[in-house]
Each structure stands twice: as C-alpha cells, then as structure tokens.
mmCIF file of N, CA, C and O in Angstrom:
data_model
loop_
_atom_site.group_PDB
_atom_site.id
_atom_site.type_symbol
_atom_site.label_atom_id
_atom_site.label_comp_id
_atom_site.label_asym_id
_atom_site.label_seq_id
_atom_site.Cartn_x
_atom_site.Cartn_y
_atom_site.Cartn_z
ATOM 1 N N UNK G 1 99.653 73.732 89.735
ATOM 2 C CA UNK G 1 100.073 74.986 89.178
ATOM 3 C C UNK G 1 99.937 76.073 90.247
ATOM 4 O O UNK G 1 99.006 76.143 91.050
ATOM 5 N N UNK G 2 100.908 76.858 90.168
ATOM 6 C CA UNK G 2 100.850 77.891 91.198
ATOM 7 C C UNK G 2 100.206 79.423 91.044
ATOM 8 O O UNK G 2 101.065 80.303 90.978
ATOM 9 N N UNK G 3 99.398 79.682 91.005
ATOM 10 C CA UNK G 3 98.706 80.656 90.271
ATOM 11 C C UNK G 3 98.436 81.928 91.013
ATOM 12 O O UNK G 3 97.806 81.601 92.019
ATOM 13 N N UNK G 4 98.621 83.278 90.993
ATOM 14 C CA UNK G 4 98.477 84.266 91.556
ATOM 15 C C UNK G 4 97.475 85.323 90.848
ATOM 16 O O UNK G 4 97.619 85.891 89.765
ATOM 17 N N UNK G 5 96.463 85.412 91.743
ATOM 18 C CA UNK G 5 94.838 86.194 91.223
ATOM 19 C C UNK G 5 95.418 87.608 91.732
ATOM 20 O O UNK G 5 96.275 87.578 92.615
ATOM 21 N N UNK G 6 95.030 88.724 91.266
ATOM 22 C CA UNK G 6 95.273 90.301 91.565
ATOM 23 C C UNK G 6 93.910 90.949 91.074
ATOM 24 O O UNK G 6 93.554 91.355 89.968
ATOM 25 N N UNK G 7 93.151 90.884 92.565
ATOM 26 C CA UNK G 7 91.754 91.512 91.434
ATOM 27 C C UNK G 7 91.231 92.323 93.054
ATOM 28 O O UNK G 7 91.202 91.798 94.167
ATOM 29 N N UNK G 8 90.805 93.965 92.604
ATOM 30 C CA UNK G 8 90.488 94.748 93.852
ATOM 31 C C UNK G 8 88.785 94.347 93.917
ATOM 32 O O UNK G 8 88.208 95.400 94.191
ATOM 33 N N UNK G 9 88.181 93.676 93.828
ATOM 34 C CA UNK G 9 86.859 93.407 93.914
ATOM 35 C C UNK G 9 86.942 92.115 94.408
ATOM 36 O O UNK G 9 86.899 91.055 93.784
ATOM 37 N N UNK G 10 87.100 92.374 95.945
ATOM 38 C CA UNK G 10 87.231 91.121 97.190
ATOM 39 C C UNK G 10 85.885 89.958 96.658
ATOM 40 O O UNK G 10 86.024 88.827 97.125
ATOM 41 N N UNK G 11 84.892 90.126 95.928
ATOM 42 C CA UNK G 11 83.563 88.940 95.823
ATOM 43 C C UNK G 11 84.550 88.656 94.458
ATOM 44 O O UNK G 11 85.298 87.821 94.967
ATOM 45 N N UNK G 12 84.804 88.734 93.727
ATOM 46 C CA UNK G 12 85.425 88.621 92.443
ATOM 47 C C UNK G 12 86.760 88.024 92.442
ATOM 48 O O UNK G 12 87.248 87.314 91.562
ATOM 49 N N UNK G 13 87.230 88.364 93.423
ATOM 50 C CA UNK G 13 89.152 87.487 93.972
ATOM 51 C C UNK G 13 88.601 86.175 94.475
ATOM 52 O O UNK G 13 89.214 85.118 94.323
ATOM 53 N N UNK G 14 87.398 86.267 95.094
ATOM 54 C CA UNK G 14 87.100 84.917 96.045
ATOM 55 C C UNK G 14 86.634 83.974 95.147
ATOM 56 O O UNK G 14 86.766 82.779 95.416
ATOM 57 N N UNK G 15 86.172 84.292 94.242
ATOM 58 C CA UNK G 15 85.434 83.575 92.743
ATOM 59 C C UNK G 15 86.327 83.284 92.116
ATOM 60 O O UNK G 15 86.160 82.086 91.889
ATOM 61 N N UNK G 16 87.285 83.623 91.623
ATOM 62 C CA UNK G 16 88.418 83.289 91.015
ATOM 63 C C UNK G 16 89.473 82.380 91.402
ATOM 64 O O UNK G 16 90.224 81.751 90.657
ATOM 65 N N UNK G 17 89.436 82.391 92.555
ATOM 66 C CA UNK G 17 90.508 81.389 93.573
ATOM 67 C C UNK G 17 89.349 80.347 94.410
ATOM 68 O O UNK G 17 89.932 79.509 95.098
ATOM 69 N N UNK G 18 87.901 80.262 94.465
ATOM 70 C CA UNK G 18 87.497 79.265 94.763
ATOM 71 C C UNK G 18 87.651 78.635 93.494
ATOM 72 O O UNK G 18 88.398 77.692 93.757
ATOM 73 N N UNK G 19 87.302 78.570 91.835
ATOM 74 C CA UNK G 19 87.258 78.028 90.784
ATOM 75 C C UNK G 19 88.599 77.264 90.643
ATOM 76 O O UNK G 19 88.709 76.060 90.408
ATOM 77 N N UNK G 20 89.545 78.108 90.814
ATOM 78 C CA UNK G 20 91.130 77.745 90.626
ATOM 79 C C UNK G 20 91.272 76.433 91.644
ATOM 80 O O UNK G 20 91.335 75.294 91.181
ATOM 81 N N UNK G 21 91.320 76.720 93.181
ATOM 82 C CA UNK G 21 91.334 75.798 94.034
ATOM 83 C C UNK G 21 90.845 74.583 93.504
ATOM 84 O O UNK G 21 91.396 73.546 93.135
ATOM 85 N N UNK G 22 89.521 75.019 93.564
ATOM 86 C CA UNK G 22 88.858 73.529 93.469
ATOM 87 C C UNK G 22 88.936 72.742 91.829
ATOM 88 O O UNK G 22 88.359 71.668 91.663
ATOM 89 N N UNK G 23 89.564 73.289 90.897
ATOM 90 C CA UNK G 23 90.811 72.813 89.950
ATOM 91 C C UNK G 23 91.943 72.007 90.101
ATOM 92 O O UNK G 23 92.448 71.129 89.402
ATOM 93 N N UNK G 24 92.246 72.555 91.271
ATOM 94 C CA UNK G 24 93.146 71.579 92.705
ATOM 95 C C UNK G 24 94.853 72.387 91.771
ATOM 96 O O UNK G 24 95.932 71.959 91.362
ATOM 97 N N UNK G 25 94.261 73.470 91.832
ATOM 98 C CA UNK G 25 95.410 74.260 91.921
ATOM 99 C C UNK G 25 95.957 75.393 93.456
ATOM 100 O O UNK G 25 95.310 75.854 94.396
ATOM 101 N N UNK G 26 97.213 75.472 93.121
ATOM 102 C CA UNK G 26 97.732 76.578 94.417
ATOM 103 C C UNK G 26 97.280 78.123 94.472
ATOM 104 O O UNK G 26 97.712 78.833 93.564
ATOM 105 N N UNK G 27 96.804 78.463 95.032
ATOM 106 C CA UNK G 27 96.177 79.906 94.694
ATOM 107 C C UNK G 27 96.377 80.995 95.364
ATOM 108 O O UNK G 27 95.770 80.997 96.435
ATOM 109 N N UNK G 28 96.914 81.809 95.178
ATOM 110 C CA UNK G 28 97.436 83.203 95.849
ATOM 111 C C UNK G 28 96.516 83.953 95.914
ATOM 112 O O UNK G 28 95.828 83.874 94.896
ATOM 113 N N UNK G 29 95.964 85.030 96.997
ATOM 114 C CA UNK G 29 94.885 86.309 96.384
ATOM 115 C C UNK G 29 95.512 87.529 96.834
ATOM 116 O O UNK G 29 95.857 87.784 97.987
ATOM 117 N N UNK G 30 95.606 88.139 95.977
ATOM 118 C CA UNK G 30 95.883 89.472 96.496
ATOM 119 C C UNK G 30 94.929 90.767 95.949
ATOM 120 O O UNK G 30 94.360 90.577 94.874
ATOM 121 N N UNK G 31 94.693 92.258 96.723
ATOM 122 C CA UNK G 31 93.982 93.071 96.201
ATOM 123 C C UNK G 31 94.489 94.107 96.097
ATOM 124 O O UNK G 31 93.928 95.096 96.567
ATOM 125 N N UNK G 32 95.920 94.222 95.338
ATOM 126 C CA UNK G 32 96.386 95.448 95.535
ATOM 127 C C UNK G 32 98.121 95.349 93.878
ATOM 128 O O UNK G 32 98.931 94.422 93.841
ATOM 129 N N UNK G 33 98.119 95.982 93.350
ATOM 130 C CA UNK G 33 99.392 96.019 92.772
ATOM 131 C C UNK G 33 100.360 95.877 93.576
ATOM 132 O O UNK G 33 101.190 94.996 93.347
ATOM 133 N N UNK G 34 100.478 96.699 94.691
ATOM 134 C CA UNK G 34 101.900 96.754 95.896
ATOM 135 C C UNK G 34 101.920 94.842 96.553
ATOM 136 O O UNK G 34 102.988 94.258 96.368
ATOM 137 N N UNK G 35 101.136 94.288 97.030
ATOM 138 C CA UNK G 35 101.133 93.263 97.539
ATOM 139 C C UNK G 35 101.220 92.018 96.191
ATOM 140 O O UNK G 35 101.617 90.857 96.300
ATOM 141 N N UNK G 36 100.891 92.466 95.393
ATOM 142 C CA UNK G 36 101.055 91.321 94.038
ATOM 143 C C UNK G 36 102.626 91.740 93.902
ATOM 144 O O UNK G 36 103.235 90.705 93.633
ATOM 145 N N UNK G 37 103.439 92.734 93.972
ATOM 146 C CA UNK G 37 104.656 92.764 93.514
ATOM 147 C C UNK G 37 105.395 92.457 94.800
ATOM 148 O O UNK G 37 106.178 91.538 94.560
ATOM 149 N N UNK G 38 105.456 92.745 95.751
ATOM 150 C CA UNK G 38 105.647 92.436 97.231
ATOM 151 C C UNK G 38 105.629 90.432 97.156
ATOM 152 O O UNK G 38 106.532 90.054 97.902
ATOM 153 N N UNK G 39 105.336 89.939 96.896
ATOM 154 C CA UNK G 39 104.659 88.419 96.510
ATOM 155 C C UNK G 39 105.404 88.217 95.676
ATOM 156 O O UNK G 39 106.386 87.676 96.185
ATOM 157 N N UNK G 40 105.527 88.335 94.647
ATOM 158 C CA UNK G 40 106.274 88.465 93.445
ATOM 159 C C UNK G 40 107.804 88.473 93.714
ATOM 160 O O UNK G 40 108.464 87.792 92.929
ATOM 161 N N UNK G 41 108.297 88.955 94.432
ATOM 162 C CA UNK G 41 109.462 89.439 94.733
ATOM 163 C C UNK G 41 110.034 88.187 95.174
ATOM 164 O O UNK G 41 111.062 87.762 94.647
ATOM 165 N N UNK G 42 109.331 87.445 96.282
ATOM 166 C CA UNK G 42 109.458 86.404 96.902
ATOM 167 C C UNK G 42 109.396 84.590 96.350
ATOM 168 O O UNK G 42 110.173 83.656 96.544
ATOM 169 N N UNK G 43 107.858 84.717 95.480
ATOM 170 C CA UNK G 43 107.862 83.497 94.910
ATOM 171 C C UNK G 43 107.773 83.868 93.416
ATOM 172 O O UNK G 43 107.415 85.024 93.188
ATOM 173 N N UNK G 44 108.129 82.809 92.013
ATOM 174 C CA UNK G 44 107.510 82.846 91.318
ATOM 175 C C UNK G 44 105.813 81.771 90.999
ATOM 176 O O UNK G 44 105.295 80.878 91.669
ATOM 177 N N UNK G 45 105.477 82.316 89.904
ATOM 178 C CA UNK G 45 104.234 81.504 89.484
ATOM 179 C C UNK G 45 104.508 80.819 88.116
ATOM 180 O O UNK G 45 105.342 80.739 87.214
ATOM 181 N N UNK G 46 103.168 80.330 88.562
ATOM 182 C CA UNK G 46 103.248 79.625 86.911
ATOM 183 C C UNK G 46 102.253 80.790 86.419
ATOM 184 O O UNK G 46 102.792 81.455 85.534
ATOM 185 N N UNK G 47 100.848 81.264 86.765
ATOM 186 C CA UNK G 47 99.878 82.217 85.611
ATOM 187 C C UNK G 47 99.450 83.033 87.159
ATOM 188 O O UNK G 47 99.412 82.693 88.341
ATOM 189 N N UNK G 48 99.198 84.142 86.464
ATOM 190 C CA UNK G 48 98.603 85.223 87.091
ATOM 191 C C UNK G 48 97.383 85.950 86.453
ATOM 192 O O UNK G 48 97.506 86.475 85.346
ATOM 193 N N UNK G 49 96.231 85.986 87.122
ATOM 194 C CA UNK G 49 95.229 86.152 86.457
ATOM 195 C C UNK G 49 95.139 87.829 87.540
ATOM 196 O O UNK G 49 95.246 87.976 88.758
ATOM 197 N N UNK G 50 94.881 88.939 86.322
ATOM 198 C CA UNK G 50 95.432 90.135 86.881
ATOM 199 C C UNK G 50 94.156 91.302 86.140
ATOM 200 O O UNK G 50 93.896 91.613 84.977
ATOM 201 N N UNK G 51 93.624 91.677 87.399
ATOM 202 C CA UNK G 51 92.696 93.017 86.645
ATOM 203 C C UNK G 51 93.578 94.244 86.232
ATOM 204 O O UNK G 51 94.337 94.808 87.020
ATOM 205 N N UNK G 52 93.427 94.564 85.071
ATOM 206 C CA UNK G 52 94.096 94.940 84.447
ATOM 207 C C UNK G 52 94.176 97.073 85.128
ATOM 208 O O UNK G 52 95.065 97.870 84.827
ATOM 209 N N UNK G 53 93.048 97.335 85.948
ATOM 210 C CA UNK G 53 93.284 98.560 86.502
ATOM 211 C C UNK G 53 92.477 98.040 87.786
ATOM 212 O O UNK G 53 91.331 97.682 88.058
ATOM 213 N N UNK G 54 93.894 98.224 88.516
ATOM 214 C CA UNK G 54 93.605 98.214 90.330
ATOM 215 C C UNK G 54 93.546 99.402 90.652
ATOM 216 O O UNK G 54 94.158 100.254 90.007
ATOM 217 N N UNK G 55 92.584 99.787 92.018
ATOM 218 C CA UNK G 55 92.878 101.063 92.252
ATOM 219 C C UNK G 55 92.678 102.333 91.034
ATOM 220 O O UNK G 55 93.289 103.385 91.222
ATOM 221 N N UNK G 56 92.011 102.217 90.088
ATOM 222 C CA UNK G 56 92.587 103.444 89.006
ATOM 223 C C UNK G 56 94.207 103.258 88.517
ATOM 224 O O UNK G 56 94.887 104.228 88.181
ATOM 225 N N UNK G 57 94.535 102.366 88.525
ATOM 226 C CA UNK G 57 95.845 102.410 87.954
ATOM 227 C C UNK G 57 96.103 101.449 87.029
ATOM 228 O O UNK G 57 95.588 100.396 87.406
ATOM 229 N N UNK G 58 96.787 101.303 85.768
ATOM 230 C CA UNK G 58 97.644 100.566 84.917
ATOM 231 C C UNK G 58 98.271 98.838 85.793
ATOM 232 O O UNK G 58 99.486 99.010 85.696
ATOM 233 N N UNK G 59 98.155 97.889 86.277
ATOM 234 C CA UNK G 59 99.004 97.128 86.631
ATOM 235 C C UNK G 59 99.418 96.176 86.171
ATOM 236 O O UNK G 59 99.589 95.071 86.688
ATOM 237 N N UNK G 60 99.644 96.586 85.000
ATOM 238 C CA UNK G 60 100.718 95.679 83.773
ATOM 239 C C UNK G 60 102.578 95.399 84.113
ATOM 240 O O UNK G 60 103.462 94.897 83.419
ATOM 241 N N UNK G 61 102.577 95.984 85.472
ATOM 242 C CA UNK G 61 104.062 95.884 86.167
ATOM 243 C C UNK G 61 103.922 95.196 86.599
ATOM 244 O O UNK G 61 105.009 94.770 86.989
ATOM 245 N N UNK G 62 102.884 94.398 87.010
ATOM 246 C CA UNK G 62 102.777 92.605 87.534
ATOM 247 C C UNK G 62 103.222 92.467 86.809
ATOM 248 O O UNK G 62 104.446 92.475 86.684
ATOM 249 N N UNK G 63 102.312 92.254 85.899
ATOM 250 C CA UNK G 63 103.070 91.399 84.372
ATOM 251 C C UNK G 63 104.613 91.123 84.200
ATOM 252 O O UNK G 63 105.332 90.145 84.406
ATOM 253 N N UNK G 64 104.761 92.077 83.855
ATOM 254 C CA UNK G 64 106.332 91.875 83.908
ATOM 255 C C UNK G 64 107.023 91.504 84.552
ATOM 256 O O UNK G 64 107.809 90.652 84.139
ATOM 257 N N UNK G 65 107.092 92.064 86.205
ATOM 258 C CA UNK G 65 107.714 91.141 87.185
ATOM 259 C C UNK G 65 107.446 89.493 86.879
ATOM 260 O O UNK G 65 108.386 88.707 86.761
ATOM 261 N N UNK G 66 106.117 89.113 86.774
ATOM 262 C CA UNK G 66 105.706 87.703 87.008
ATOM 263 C C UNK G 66 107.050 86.862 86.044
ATOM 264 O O UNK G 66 107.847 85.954 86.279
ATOM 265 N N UNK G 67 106.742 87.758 84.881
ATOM 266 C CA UNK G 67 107.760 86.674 83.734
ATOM 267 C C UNK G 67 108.847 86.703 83.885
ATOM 268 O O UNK G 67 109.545 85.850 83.337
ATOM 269 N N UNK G 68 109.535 87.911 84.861
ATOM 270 C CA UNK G 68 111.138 88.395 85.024
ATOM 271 C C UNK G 68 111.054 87.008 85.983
ATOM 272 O O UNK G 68 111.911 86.133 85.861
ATOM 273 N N UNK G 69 110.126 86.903 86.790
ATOM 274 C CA UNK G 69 110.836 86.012 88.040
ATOM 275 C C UNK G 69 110.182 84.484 87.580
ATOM 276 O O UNK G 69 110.022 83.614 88.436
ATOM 277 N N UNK G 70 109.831 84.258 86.171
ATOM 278 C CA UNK G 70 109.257 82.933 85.833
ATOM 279 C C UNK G 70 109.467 83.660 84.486
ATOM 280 O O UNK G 70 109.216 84.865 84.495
ATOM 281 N N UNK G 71 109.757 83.282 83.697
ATOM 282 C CA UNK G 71 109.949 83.343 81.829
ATOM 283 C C UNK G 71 108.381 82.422 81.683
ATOM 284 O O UNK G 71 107.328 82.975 81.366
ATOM 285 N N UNK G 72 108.470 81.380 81.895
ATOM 286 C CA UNK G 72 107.443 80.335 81.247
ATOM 287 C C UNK G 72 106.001 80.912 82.118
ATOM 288 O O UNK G 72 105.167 80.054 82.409
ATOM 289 N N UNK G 73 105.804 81.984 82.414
ATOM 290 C CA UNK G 73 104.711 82.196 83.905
ATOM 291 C C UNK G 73 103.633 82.718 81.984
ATOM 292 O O UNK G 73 104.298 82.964 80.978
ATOM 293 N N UNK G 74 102.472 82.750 81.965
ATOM 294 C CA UNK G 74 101.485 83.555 81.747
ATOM 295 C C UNK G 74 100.733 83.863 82.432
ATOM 296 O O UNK G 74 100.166 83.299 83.368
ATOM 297 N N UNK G 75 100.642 85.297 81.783
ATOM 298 C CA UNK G 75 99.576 86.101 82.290
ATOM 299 C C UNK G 75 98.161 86.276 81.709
ATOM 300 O O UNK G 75 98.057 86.452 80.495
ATOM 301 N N UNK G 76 97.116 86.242 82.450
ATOM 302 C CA UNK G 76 95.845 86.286 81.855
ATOM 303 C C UNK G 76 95.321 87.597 82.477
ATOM 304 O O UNK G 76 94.829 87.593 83.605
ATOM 305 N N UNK G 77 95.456 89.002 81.547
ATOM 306 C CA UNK G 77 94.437 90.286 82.005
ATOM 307 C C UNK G 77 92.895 90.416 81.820
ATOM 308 O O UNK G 77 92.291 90.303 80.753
ATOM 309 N N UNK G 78 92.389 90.662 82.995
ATOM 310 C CA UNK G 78 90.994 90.964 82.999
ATOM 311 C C UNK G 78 90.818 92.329 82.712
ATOM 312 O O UNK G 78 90.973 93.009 83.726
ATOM 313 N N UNK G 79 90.533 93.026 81.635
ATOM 314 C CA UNK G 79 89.777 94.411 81.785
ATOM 315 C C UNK G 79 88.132 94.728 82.140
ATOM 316 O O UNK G 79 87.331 94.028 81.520
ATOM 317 N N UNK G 80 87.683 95.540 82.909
ATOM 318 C CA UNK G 80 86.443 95.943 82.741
ATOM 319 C C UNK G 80 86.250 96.824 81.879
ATOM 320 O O UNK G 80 85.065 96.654 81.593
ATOM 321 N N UNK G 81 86.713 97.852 81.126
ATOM 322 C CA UNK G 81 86.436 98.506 80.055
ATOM 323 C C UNK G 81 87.475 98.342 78.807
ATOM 324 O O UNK G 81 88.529 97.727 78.645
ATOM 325 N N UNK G 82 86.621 99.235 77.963
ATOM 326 C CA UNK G 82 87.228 98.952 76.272
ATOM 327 C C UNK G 82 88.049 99.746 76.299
ATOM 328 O O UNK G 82 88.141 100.108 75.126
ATOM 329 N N UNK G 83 89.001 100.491 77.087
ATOM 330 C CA UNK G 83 89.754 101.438 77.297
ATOM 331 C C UNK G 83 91.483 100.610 75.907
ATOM 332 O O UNK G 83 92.218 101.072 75.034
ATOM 333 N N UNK G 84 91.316 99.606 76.417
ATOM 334 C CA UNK G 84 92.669 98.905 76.100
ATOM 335 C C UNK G 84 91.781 97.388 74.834
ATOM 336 O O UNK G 84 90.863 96.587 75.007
ATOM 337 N N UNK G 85 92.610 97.662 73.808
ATOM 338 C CA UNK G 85 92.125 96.427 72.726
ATOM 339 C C UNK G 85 92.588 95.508 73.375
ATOM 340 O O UNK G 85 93.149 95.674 74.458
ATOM 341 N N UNK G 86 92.392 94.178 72.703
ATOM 342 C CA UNK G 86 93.326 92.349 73.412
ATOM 343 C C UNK G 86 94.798 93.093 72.485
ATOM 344 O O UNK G 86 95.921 92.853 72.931
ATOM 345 N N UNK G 87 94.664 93.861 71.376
ATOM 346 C CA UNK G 87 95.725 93.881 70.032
ATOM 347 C C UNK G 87 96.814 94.708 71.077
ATOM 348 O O UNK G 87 97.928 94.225 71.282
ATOM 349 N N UNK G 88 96.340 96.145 71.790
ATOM 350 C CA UNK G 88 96.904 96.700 72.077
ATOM 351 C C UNK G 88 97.595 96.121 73.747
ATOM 352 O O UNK G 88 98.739 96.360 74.132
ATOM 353 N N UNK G 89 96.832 95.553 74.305
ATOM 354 C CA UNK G 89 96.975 94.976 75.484
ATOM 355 C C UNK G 89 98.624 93.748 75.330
ATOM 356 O O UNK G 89 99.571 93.571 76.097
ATOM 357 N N UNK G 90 98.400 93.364 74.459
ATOM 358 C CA UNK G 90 99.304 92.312 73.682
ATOM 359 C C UNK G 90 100.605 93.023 73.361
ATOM 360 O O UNK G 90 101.630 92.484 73.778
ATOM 361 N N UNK G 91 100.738 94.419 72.522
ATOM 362 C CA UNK G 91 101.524 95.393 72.213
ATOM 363 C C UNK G 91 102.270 95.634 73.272
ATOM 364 O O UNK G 91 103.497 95.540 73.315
ATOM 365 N N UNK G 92 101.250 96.078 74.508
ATOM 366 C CA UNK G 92 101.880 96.716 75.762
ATOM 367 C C UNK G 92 103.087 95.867 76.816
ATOM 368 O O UNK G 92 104.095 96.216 77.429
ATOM 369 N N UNK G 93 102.408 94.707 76.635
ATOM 370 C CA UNK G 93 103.406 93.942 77.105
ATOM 371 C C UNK G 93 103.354 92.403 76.878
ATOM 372 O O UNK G 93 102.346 91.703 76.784
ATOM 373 N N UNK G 94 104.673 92.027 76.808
ATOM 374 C CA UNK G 94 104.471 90.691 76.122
ATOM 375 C C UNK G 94 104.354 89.622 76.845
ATOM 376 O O UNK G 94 103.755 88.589 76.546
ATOM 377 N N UNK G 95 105.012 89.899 77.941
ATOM 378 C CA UNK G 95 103.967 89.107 79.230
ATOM 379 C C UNK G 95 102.452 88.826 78.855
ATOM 380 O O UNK G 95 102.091 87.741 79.311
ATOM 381 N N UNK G 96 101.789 89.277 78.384
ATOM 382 C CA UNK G 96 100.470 88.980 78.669
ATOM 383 C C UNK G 96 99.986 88.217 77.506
ATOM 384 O O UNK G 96 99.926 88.598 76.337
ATOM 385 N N UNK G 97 99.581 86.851 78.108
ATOM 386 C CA UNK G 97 99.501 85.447 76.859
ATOM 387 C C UNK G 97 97.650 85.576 76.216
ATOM 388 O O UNK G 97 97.229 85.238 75.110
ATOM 389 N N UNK G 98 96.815 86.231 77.486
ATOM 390 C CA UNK G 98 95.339 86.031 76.936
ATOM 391 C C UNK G 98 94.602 87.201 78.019
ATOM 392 O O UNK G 98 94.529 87.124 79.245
ATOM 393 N N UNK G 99 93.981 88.540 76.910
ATOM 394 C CA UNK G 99 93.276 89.021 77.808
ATOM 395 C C UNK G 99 91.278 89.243 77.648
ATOM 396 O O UNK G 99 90.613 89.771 76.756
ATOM 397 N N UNK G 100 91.053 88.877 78.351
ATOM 398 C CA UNK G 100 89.282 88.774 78.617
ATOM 399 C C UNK G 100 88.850 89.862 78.935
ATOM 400 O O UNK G 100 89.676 90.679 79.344
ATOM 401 N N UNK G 101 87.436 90.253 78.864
ATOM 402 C CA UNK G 101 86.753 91.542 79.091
ATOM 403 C C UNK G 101 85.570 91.097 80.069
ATOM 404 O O UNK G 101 84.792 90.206 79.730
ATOM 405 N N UNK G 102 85.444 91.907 81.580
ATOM 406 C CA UNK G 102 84.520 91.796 81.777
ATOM 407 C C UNK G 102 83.244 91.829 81.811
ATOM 408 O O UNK G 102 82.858 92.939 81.445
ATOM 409 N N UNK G 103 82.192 90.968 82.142
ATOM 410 C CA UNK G 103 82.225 90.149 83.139
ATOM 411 C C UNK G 103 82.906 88.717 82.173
ATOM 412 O O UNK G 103 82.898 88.809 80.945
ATOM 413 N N UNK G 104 83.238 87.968 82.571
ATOM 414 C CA UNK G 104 83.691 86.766 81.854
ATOM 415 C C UNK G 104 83.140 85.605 82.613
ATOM 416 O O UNK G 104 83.365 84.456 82.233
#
C-alpha cells in the first residue's frame, strides 16, 4: 500500500512511517501542506494519514486532492485538539474515512 504521512512534528512523522514501513508498506513523509500537495500532484496513494492543522492551518485540501487523484485513497485525520468533532470532521469533507485525536 502506498501511503502518504503529513505530520509537522518531525519525531511524530518518523513514528508513523517507521510503524507503516515495517508493516512492509510504501511510505511517503512529508512536513508541510505545500509539499503533501506538490506530491500529490505527481503520485496517487492508497491512505494518507494527515495532521489535521499544519503550520496553524486547516489541511483538509490534502484530503481532497488525495481522493481527486485516487477515488478509492482514504484518509485518516489526526487532530491534536477538540477544536473539530470526528461528526464534524466527517461533514467537512468526505474524503476523510477515520479521524483520531491526539496522542493516539
């Protein structure tokens, strides 16, 4: 499975894609919205496991790209705060198949 991690907490991307790897999956890392869509542009995935605010920002426009350039791709959002429900997170975009709260 080809899987693309988007998480700005470099000890936390490396944790996520050593687990994945050694799953003996393909693993992308990126730490930035611009370079996850930049990536995106180029390959699709099968799941993208995506902190849900990079930088202070919203990056639920992964999301969407991922499924524009893969329909069958899910997305799994990580939030660190209660800012966003799983109900409303789900609402926001339908890209997103399962979202977790940190730490997980």
């Amino acid at each position: 499975m080809r899987i693309l991690v988007v998480e700005d907490d470099p000890n936390l991307g490396a944790l996520w894609g050593q687990i994945l790897e050694d799953a003996g999956h393909e693993v992308h890392l990126v730490e930035s919205e611009t370079a996850a869509l930049t990536f995106l542009k180029t390959r699709a995935t099968d799941l993208v496991v995506l902190d849900l605010c990079i930088n202070g920002r919203n990056s639920l426009g992964v999301a969407t790209l991922a499924t524009y350039r893969n329909p069958t791709c899910k997305v799994v959002v990580i939030r660190g705060s209660a800012d966003f429900s799983r109900q409303a997170l789900f609402a926001m975009s339908p890209a997103v198949a399962a979202a977790l709260r940190k730490p997980v």
